mmCIF file of C-alpha atoms in Angstrom:
data_model
loop_
_atom_site.group_PDB
_atom_site.id
_atom_site.type_symbol
_atom_site.label_atom_id
_atom_site.label_comp_id
_atom_site.label_asym_id
_atom_site.label_seq_id
_atom_site.Cartn_x
_atom_site.Cartn_y
_atom_site.Cartn_z
ATOM 1 C CA MET Y 1 175.903 90.846 88.405
ATOM 2 C CA PHE Y 2 173.918 87.747 89.786
ATOM 3 C CA LEU Y 3 172.512 87.493 86.470
ATOM 4 C CA ALA Y 4 176.110 87.347 85.299
ATOM 5 C CA TRP Y 5 177.298 84.696 87.800
ATOM 6 C CA ARG Y 6 174.461 82.315 87.077
ATOM 7 C CA GLU Y 7 175.101 82.464 83.317
ATOM 8 C CA PHE Y 8 178.748 82.273 84.454
ATOM 9 C CA LYS Y 9 177.721 78.754 85.919
ATOM 10 C CA LYS Y 10 176.439 77.389 83.307
ATOM 11 C CA GLY Y 11 177.771 73.768 82.256
ATOM 12 C CA LYS Y 12 180.833 74.818 84.480
ATOM 13 C CA SER Y 13 182.221 72.171 86.722
ATOM 14 C CA LYS Y 14 183.022 72.122 90.685
ATOM 15 C CA LYS Y 15 186.345 73.607 90.692
ATOM 16 C CA ARG Y 16 188.181 74.736 93.568
ATOM 17 C CA ASP Y 17 188.376 78.528 92.817
ATOM 18 C CA VAL Y 18 184.780 78.544 91.803
ATOM 19 C CA GLN Y 19 183.657 76.854 95.182
ATOM 20 C CA GLU Y 20 185.751 79.239 97.330
ATOM 21 C CA PHE Y 21 184.096 82.287 95.684
ATOM 22 C CA GLU Y 22 180.405 80.803 95.774
ATOM 23 C CA PHE Y 23 180.835 80.361 99.578
ATOM 24 C CA ASN Y 24 180.766 83.875 99.867
ATOM 25 C CA LEU Y 25 178.759 84.393 97.082
ATOM 26 C CA GLU Y 26 176.666 87.355 97.961
ATOM 27 C CA ASP Y 27 179.472 89.504 99.629
ATOM 28 C CA ASN Y 28 181.892 88.810 96.756
ATOM 29 C CA LEU Y 29 179.474 90.130 94.323
ATOM 30 C CA PHE Y 30 178.513 93.281 96.222
ATOM 31 C CA GLN Y 31 182.557 93.715 97.412
ATOM 32 C CA LEU Y 32 182.787 93.728 93.291
ATOM 33 C CA HIS Y 33 180.399 95.991 92.798
ATOM 34 C CA ARG Y 34 181.280 98.760 95.682
ATOM 35 C CA GLU Y 35 184.717 98.707 93.811
ATOM 36 C CA LEU Y 36 183.157 98.924 90.645
ATOM 37 C CA LYS Y 37 181.080 102.327 91.900
ATOM 38 C CA ILE Y 38 183.885 104.332 93.283
ATOM 39 C CA LYS Y 39 186.302 102.901 90.499
ATOM 40 C CA THR Y 40 189.114 100.815 92.867
ATOM 41 C CA TYR Y 41 188.648 98.081 90.660
ATOM 42 C CA GLN Y 42 191.681 96.139 89.558
ATOM 43 C CA HIS Y 43 191.827 93.165 87.127
ATOM 44 C CA SER Y 44 194.105 90.259 88.765
ATOM 45 C CA ASN Y 45 197.088 88.189 87.353
ATOM 46 C CA TYR Y 46 195.994 85.603 84.995
ATOM 47 C CA THR Y 47 197.019 81.985 85.486
ATOM 48 C CA THR Y 48 198.681 80.766 82.339
ATOM 49 C CA PHE Y 49 198.729 77.210 80.978
ATOM 50 C CA ASN Y 50 198.989 75.369 77.288
ATOM 51 C CA ILE Y 51 196.177 73.329 75.452
ATOM 52 C CA TYR Y 52 196.871 71.092 72.148
ATOM 53 C CA ASP Y 53 193.534 71.946 70.208
ATOM 54 C CA PRO Y 54 195.348 70.527 67.951
ATOM 55 C CA LYS Y 55 198.099 73.039 67.816
ATOM 56 C CA LEU Y 56 199.880 74.382 71.136
ATOM 57 C CA ARG Y 57 197.777 77.521 72.132
ATOM 58 C CA ARG Y 58 198.632 79.450 75.636
ATOM 59 C CA ILE Y 59 195.564 79.932 77.590
ATOM 60 C CA HIS Y 60 195.532 82.878 80.242
ATOM 61 C CA LYS Y 61 192.800 82.443 82.600
ATOM 62 C CA ALA Y 62 191.373 85.007 84.812
ATOM 63 C CA CYS Y 63 189.984 84.878 88.361
ATOM 64 C CA VAL Y 64 186.373 83.782 89.161
ATOM 65 C CA ARG Y 65 185.596 87.226 89.815
ATOM 66 C CA ASP Y 66 187.192 88.771 86.799
ATOM 67 C CA ARG Y 67 185.325 86.103 84.533
ATOM 68 C CA VAL Y 68 182.266 86.981 86.613
ATOM 69 C CA LEU Y 69 182.521 90.796 85.422
ATOM 70 C CA GLN Y 70 183.557 89.839 81.996
ATOM 71 C CA HIS Y 71 180.103 88.212 81.480
ATOM 72 C CA ALA Y 72 178.648 90.665 82.719
ATOM 73 C CA ILE Y 73 180.207 93.380 80.295
ATOM 74 C CA PHE Y 74 179.723 90.467 77.564
ATOM 75 C CA ARG Y 75 176.059 90.527 78.077
ATOM 76 C CA ILE Y 76 175.387 93.918 77.909
ATOM 77 C CA LEU Y 77 178.129 94.630 74.748
ATOM 78 C CA TYR Y 78 177.480 91.922 72.666
ATOM 79 C CA PRO Y 79 173.714 92.977 71.740
ATOM 80 C CA ILE Y 80 175.179 96.142 70.864
ATOM 81 C CA PHE Y 81 178.009 94.995 68.642
ATOM 82 C CA ASP Y 82 176.211 91.769 67.002
ATOM 83 C CA LYS Y 83 174.038 94.123 64.934
ATOM 84 C CA THR Y 84 176.631 96.102 63.502
ATOM 85 C CA PHE Y 85 178.409 92.622 62.200
ATOM 86 C CA ILE Y 86 178.693 91.700 58.609
ATOM 87 C CA PHE Y 87 176.027 88.168 58.144
ATOM 88 C CA ASP Y 88 178.893 86.217 56.503
ATOM 89 C CA SER Y 89 181.234 86.516 60.359
ATOM 90 C CA TYR Y 90 180.596 83.420 61.876
ATOM 91 C CA SER Y 91 183.178 82.801 64.880
ATOM 92 C CA CYS Y 92 181.444 83.032 68.770
ATOM 93 C CA ARG Y 93 178.348 84.639 67.847
ATOM 94 C CA ILE Y 94 174.575 83.403 68.703
ATOM 95 C CA ASN Y 95 173.052 81.355 65.588
ATOM 96 C CA LYS Y 96 176.288 81.192 63.901
ATOM 97 C CA GLY Y 97 178.810 78.748 64.407
ATOM 98 C CA THR Y 98 181.132 76.315 62.017
ATOM 99 C CA HIS Y 99 178.386 74.638 60.780
ATOM 100 C CA LYS Y 100 176.424 77.546 59.252
ATOM 101 C CA ALA Y 101 179.781 79.107 57.859
ATOM 102 C CA VAL Y 102 180.095 75.525 55.887
ATOM 103 C CA LYS Y 103 176.547 75.523 54.828
ATOM 104 C CA ARG Y 104 177.124 79.293 53.464
ATOM 105 C CA LEU Y 105 180.126 78.723 51.734
ATOM 106 C CA LYS Y 106 179.048 75.538 50.143
ATOM 107 C CA ARG Y 107 176.070 77.753 48.784
ATOM 108 C CA PHE Y 108 178.545 80.559 47.750
ATOM 109 C CA CYS Y 109 180.545 77.442 45.696
ATOM 110 C CA LEU Y 110 177.374 75.992 43.957
ATOM 111 C CA LYS Y 111 176.135 79.511 42.869
ATOM 112 C CA LEU Y 112 179.428 81.115 41.668
ATOM 113 C CA SER Y 113 180.262 77.879 39.842
ATOM 114 C CA GLN Y 114 176.823 77.483 38.498
ATOM 115 C CA ASN Y 115 176.323 74.036 40.108
ATOM 116 C CA ASN Y 116 179.803 72.812 39.549
ATOM 117 C CA ARG Y 117 179.551 73.737 35.956
ATOM 118 C CA LYS Y 118 181.941 76.597 36.067
ATOM 119 C CA ILE Y 119 185.642 76.713 37.432
ATOM 120 C CA ILE Y 120 186.360 78.861 40.453
ATOM 121 C CA PHE Y 121 188.857 80.032 42.853
ATOM 122 C CA VAL Y 122 189.234 79.756 46.066
ATOM 123 C CA LEU Y 123 191.721 82.476 48.176
ATOM 124 C CA LYS Y 124 192.119 81.661 51.729
ATOM 125 C CA CYS Y 125 193.866 83.682 54.331
ATOM 126 C CA ASP Y 126 194.852 84.005 57.902
ATOM 127 C CA ILE Y 127 195.980 86.746 59.786
ATOM 128 C CA ARG Y 128 199.508 86.359 61.645
ATOM 129 C CA LYS Y 129 199.426 85.749 65.244
ATOM 130 C CA PHE Y 130 196.191 87.707 65.540
ATOM 131 C CA PHE Y 131 195.409 87.474 69.239
ATOM 132 C CA ASP Y 132 198.777 88.744 70.504
ATOM 133 C CA SER Y 133 198.773 91.426 67.363
ATOM 134 C CA VAL Y 134 195.540 93.233 68.448
ATOM 135 C CA ASN Y 135 196.466 96.794 69.237
ATOM 136 C CA GLN Y 136 194.510 97.694 72.497
ATOM 137 C CA ASP Y 137 194.325 101.345 71.434
ATOM 138 C CA ILE Y 138 192.835 101.055 68.306
ATOM 139 C CA LEU Y 139 190.223 98.067 69.869
ATOM 140 C CA LEU Y 140 189.375 100.871 72.281
ATOM 141 C CA ASN Y 141 188.777 103.569 69.898
ATOM 142 C CA LEU Y 142 186.577 101.248 68.193
ATOM 143 C CA ILE Y 143 184.279 100.390 70.883
ATOM 144 C CA LYS Y 144 184.187 104.191 71.605
ATOM 145 C CA LYS Y 145 182.621 105.134 68.723
ATOM 146 C CA LYS Y 146 179.359 102.917 70.058
ATOM 147 C CA ILE Y 147 180.149 102.940 73.662
ATOM 148 C CA LYS Y 148 179.784 106.978 74.955
ATOM 149 C CA ASP Y 149 179.304 106.259 78.650
ATOM 150 C CA GLU Y 150 182.470 107.031 80.659
ATOM 151 C CA LYS Y 151 182.354 104.821 83.304
ATOM 152 C CA ALA Y 152 181.707 101.615 80.923
ATOM 153 C CA VAL Y 153 184.549 102.744 78.845
ATOM 154 C CA TRP Y 154 186.732 103.086 81.980
ATOM 155 C CA LEU Y 155 185.797 99.293 83.128
ATOM 156 C CA ILE Y 156 186.033 98.341 79.465
ATOM 157 C CA GLU Y 157 189.708 99.524 79.164
ATOM 158 C CA LYS Y 158 190.242 98.165 82.367
ATOM 159 C CA ILE Y 159 189.801 94.738 81.050
ATOM 160 C CA VAL Y 160 191.494 95.296 77.844
ATOM 161 C CA LYS Y 161 194.512 96.682 79.563
ATOM 162 C CA SER Y 162 194.707 94.029 81.915
ATOM 163 C CA PHE Y 163 196.815 92.080 79.570
ATOM 164 C CA ILE Y 164 200.150 93.261 78.348
ATOM 165 C CA ASN Y 165 199.964 93.056 74.609
ATOM 166 C CA GLY Y 166 197.211 92.144 72.630
ATOM 167 C CA LEU Y 167 193.989 89.901 73.557
ATOM 168 C CA PRO Y 168 194.332 87.074 76.089
ATOM 169 C CA LEU Y 169 192.842 83.650 74.639
ATOM 170 C CA GLY Y 170 190.544 82.633 77.552
ATOM 171 C CA ASN Y 171 188.580 85.866 78.165
ATOM 172 C CA VAL Y 172 184.998 85.716 76.954
ATOM 173 C CA THR Y 173 185.278 89.264 76.209
ATOM 174 C CA SER Y 174 188.440 88.483 73.973
ATOM 175 C CA GLN Y 175 185.672 86.490 71.690
ATOM 176 C CA LEU Y 176 183.467 89.735 71.104
ATOM 177 C CA PHE Y 177 186.798 92.159 70.735
ATOM 178 C CA ALA Y 178 188.200 90.242 67.919
ATOM 179 C CA ASN Y 179 184.955 90.492 66.234
ATOM 180 C CA ILE Y 180 184.872 94.236 67.033
ATOM 181 C CA TYR Y 181 188.147 94.125 65.650
ATOM 182 C CA LEU Y 182 187.907 92.428 62.556
ATOM 183 C CA ASN Y 183 184.817 93.770 61.771
ATOM 184 C CA GLU Y 184 187.117 96.754 59.953
ATOM 185 C CA LEU Y 185 188.277 94.014 57.826
ATOM 186 C CA ASP Y 186 185.051 92.438 56.796
ATOM 187 C CA TYR Y 187 183.578 96.224 55.927
ATOM 188 C CA PHE Y 188 186.533 96.879 53.741
ATOM 189 C CA ILE Y 189 186.343 93.734 51.874
ATOM 190 C CA LYS Y 190 182.666 94.009 51.446
ATOM 191 C CA GLN Y 191 181.893 97.728 50.920
ATOM 192 C CA ASN Y 192 185.257 98.742 49.400
ATOM 193 C CA LEU Y 193 186.439 95.566 47.398
ATOM 194 C CA ARG Y 194 182.851 94.662 46.675
ATOM 195 C CA GLU Y 195 183.544 91.417 47.111
ATOM 196 C CA ARG Y 196 180.271 89.147 47.335
ATOM 197 C CA TYR Y 197 181.515 85.643 48.218
ATOM 198 C CA TYR Y 198 183.315 86.487 51.340
ATOM 199 C CA LEU Y 199 183.107 84.654 54.889
ATOM 200 C CA ARG Y 200 185.249 84.879 57.812
ATOM 201 C CA TYR Y 201 185.613 82.588 61.040
ATOM 202 C CA CYS Y 202 187.569 84.370 63.508
ATOM 203 C CA ASP Y 203 190.835 85.310 62.111
ATOM 204 C CA ASP Y 204 190.342 83.022 58.562
ATOM 205 C CA PHE Y 205 188.285 84.068 55.945
ATOM 206 C CA ILE Y 206 187.708 83.192 52.301
ATOM 207 C CA ILE Y 207 187.137 84.792 49.030
ATOM 208 C CA LEU Y 208 185.690 82.849 46.024
ATOM 209 C CA SER Y 209 185.919 84.189 42.455
ATOM 210 C CA ASP Y 210 185.692 82.783 38.828
ATOM 211 C CA ASP Y 211 189.042 84.937 38.063
ATOM 212 C CA LYS Y 212 192.396 83.279 39.734
ATOM 213 C CA ASN Y 213 194.469 86.248 38.633
ATOM 214 C CA TYR Y 214 192.086 88.894 40.500
ATOM 215 C CA LEU Y 215 192.348 87.212 43.674
ATOM 216 C CA ILE Y 216 196.054 86.896 43.936
ATOM 217 C CA GLY Y 217 195.685 90.704 43.241
ATOM 218 C CA LEU Y 218 193.514 91.202 46.305
ATOM 219 C CA VAL Y 219 196.143 89.772 48.789
ATOM 220 C CA GLU Y 220 198.277 92.667 48.581
ATOM 221 C CA LYS Y 221 195.039 95.197 49.324
ATOM 222 C CA ILE Y 222 194.122 93.302 51.979
ATOM 223 C CA ASN Y 223 197.674 93.146 53.402
ATOM 224 C CA ASP Y 224 197.886 96.715 52.848
ATOM 225 C CA PHE Y 225 194.682 97.652 54.608
ATOM 226 C CA LEU Y 226 195.674 95.284 57.699
ATOM 227 C CA ASN Y 227 198.844 96.820 57.986
ATOM 228 C CA LYS Y 228 197.872 100.420 58.284
ATOM 229 C CA ARG Y 229 194.306 100.309 59.552
ATOM 230 C CA LEU Y 230 194.708 97.433 62.235
ATOM 231 C CA LYS Y 231 198.612 96.975 62.652
ATOM 232 C CA LEU Y 232 197.911 93.484 61.666
ATOM 233 C CA LYS Y 233 199.822 91.197 58.741
ATOM 234 C CA LEU Y 234 198.487 88.296 56.677
ATOM 235 C CA HIS Y 235 200.520 84.894 57.535
ATOM 236 C CA LEU Y 236 202.487 84.837 54.751
ATOM 237 C CA ASP Y 237 202.346 80.828 54.679
ATOM 238 C CA LYS Y 238 199.099 80.452 54.907
ATOM 239 C CA ILE Y 239 198.079 82.068 51.845
ATOM 240 C CA ILE Y 240 196.187 79.415 49.864
ATOM 241 C CA MET Y 241 194.864 79.432 46.725
ATOM 242 C CA ARG Y 242 193.300 76.876 44.654
ATOM 243 C CA LYS Y 243 190.567 75.745 42.544
ATOM 244 C CA TYR Y 244 187.444 74.983 43.971
ATOM 245 C CA ARG Y 245 187.113 71.019 42.689
ATOM 246 C CA GLN Y 246 190.763 70.668 44.917
ATOM 247 C CA GLY Y 247 188.694 71.111 47.776
ATOM 248 C CA ILE Y 248 188.274 73.773 50.469
ATOM 249 C CA ASP Y 249 189.837 73.040 54.194
ATOM 250 C CA PHE Y 250 187.877 75.390 56.284
ATOM 251 C CA VAL Y 251 186.845 75.300 60.131
ATOM 252 C CA GLY Y 252 187.680 71.583 60.214
ATOM 253 C CA TYR Y 253 185.960 70.416 57.254
ATOM 254 C CA VAL Y 254 186.796 70.275 53.581
ATOM 255 C CA ILE Y 255 184.374 71.714 50.806
ATOM 256 C CA ARG Y 256 184.448 69.738 47.589
ATOM 257 C CA PRO Y 257 181.727 69.902 44.650
ATOM 258 C CA HIS Y 258 179.907 66.981 45.608
ATOM 259 C CA CYS Y 259 180.325 66.253 49.399
ATOM 260 C CA ILE Y 260 181.734 67.847 52.376
ATOM 261 C CA THR Y 261 184.244 65.663 54.802
ATOM 262 C CA LEU Y 262 186.115 66.082 57.946
ATOM 263 C CA ARG Y 263 189.823 67.287 57.384
ATOM 264 C CA THR Y 264 191.911 64.646 57.778
ATOM 265 C CA ARG Y 265 193.761 66.344 60.967
ATOM 266 C CA THR Y 266 190.180 66.443 62.337
ATOM 267 C CA LYS Y 267 189.909 62.607 62.006
ATOM 268 C CA LYS Y 268 192.871 61.274 62.997
ATOM 269 C CA ARG Y 269 191.761 63.634 66.499
ATOM 270 C CA ILE Y 270 188.970 62.157 66.785
ATOM 271 C CA PHE Y 271 190.201 58.570 66.723
ATOM 272 C CA LYS Y 272 192.692 59.391 68.940
ATOM 273 C CA LYS Y 273 190.307 60.941 71.532
ATOM 274 C CA VAL Y 274 186.928 59.097 70.975
ATOM 275 C CA LYS Y 275 187.521 56.559 73.923
ATOM 276 C CA HIS Y 276 187.850 59.314 76.331
ATOM 277 C CA ASN Y 277 185.767 62.086 75.378
ATOM 278 C CA ASN Y 278 181.626 62.256 74.478
ATOM 279 C CA LEU Y 279 180.508 60.188 71.815
ATOM 280 C CA GLN Y 280 177.473 62.047 70.908
ATOM 281 C CA SER Y 281 179.418 64.857 70.020
ATOM 282 C CA TYR Y 282 181.920 63.529 67.735
ATOM 283 C CA LEU Y 283 178.658 61.682 65.922
ATOM 284 C CA GLY Y 284 177.341 65.444 65.931
ATOM 285 C CA ILE Y 285 180.334 66.893 63.694
ATOM 286 C CA LEU Y 286 179.381 63.630 61.490
ATOM 287 C CA LYS Y 287 176.110 64.522 60.929
ATOM 288 C CA HIS Y 288 177.261 67.468 59.144
ATOM 289 C CA CYS Y 289 179.578 65.781 56.274
ATOM 290 C CA LYS Y 290 179.754 62.410 54.496
ATOM 291 C CA GLY Y 291 181.191 60.492 57.302
ATOM 292 C CA TYR Y 292 179.571 56.975 57.395
ATOM 293 C CA LYS Y 293 182.504 54.971 57.209
ATOM 294 C CA ILE Y 294 184.255 56.996 59.899
ATOM 295 C CA LYS Y 295 180.961 56.678 62.178
ATOM 296 C CA LYS Y 296 181.398 52.941 61.826
ATOM 297 C CA LYS Y 297 184.904 53.153 62.813
ATOM 298 C CA ILE Y 298 184.344 55.140 65.713
ATOM 299 C CA GLU Y 299 181.777 52.441 66.922
ATOM 300 C CA GLU Y 300 184.146 49.914 66.633
ATOM 301 C CA LEU Y 301 186.647 51.676 68.667
ATOM 302 C CA VAL Y 302 184.154 52.390 71.144
ATOM 303 C CA TYR Y 303 182.136 49.266 71.575
#
């Protein structure tokens, strides 16, 4: 538990709730340990607030002791489940992330298009209200396939059921649980549909093919699987079909045959916030795309 506390503290600001917990750190951690040992632990209520990133997201924040516990759970469960995930799942995983996803997608496009000599098509899909729609019982059954210890299952169920429906945006465990849940989709697409050119970042995923009609036919199969197996649905307004040469908008970048650029919305957000945020983080984003002109404009705004 002390290891989980140290990990929780990494990069954390000295906010009031953290300071209060830290003031009697040893007592608080031992009390939490006792509650877990005799199974009297109860998850506290969430604090709710909104952020715009760039769209409205409702965040549910657990209290400090619950967040410390979730870090401990995450530390144990992550290595168990991560090795079961497909290679091309890129959200919230060590040595993955948006930049790796973009590079892999670019590699897929070059290979399938025979170095941009052949026309290929892109199917991009999004799952409707994913975090709100996760079926907790299905999730727990998926977890129980790997976790057999009854005490561990009891605790995991306490965390999952601490939220009324779905998964709360804000829990570190929600990131892992989302990947466990959608790993079912990954295996359906890779093994049942036998798609070679598929990758996913959270609830957004992409499939490439040189046959447009074939991709259109996949939509119904995927939606049917999601509905029957996971009680999810594709967001019908966000099913996008286009030629690769028109550009693929994915994880903040637009991948084109001869370059990678920033998404227009991302670019506008950077210009709007750069004076109030870390300049280096934005310059880091630009290293992964054609961003010289954007970099010069940022420097003009800052300096």
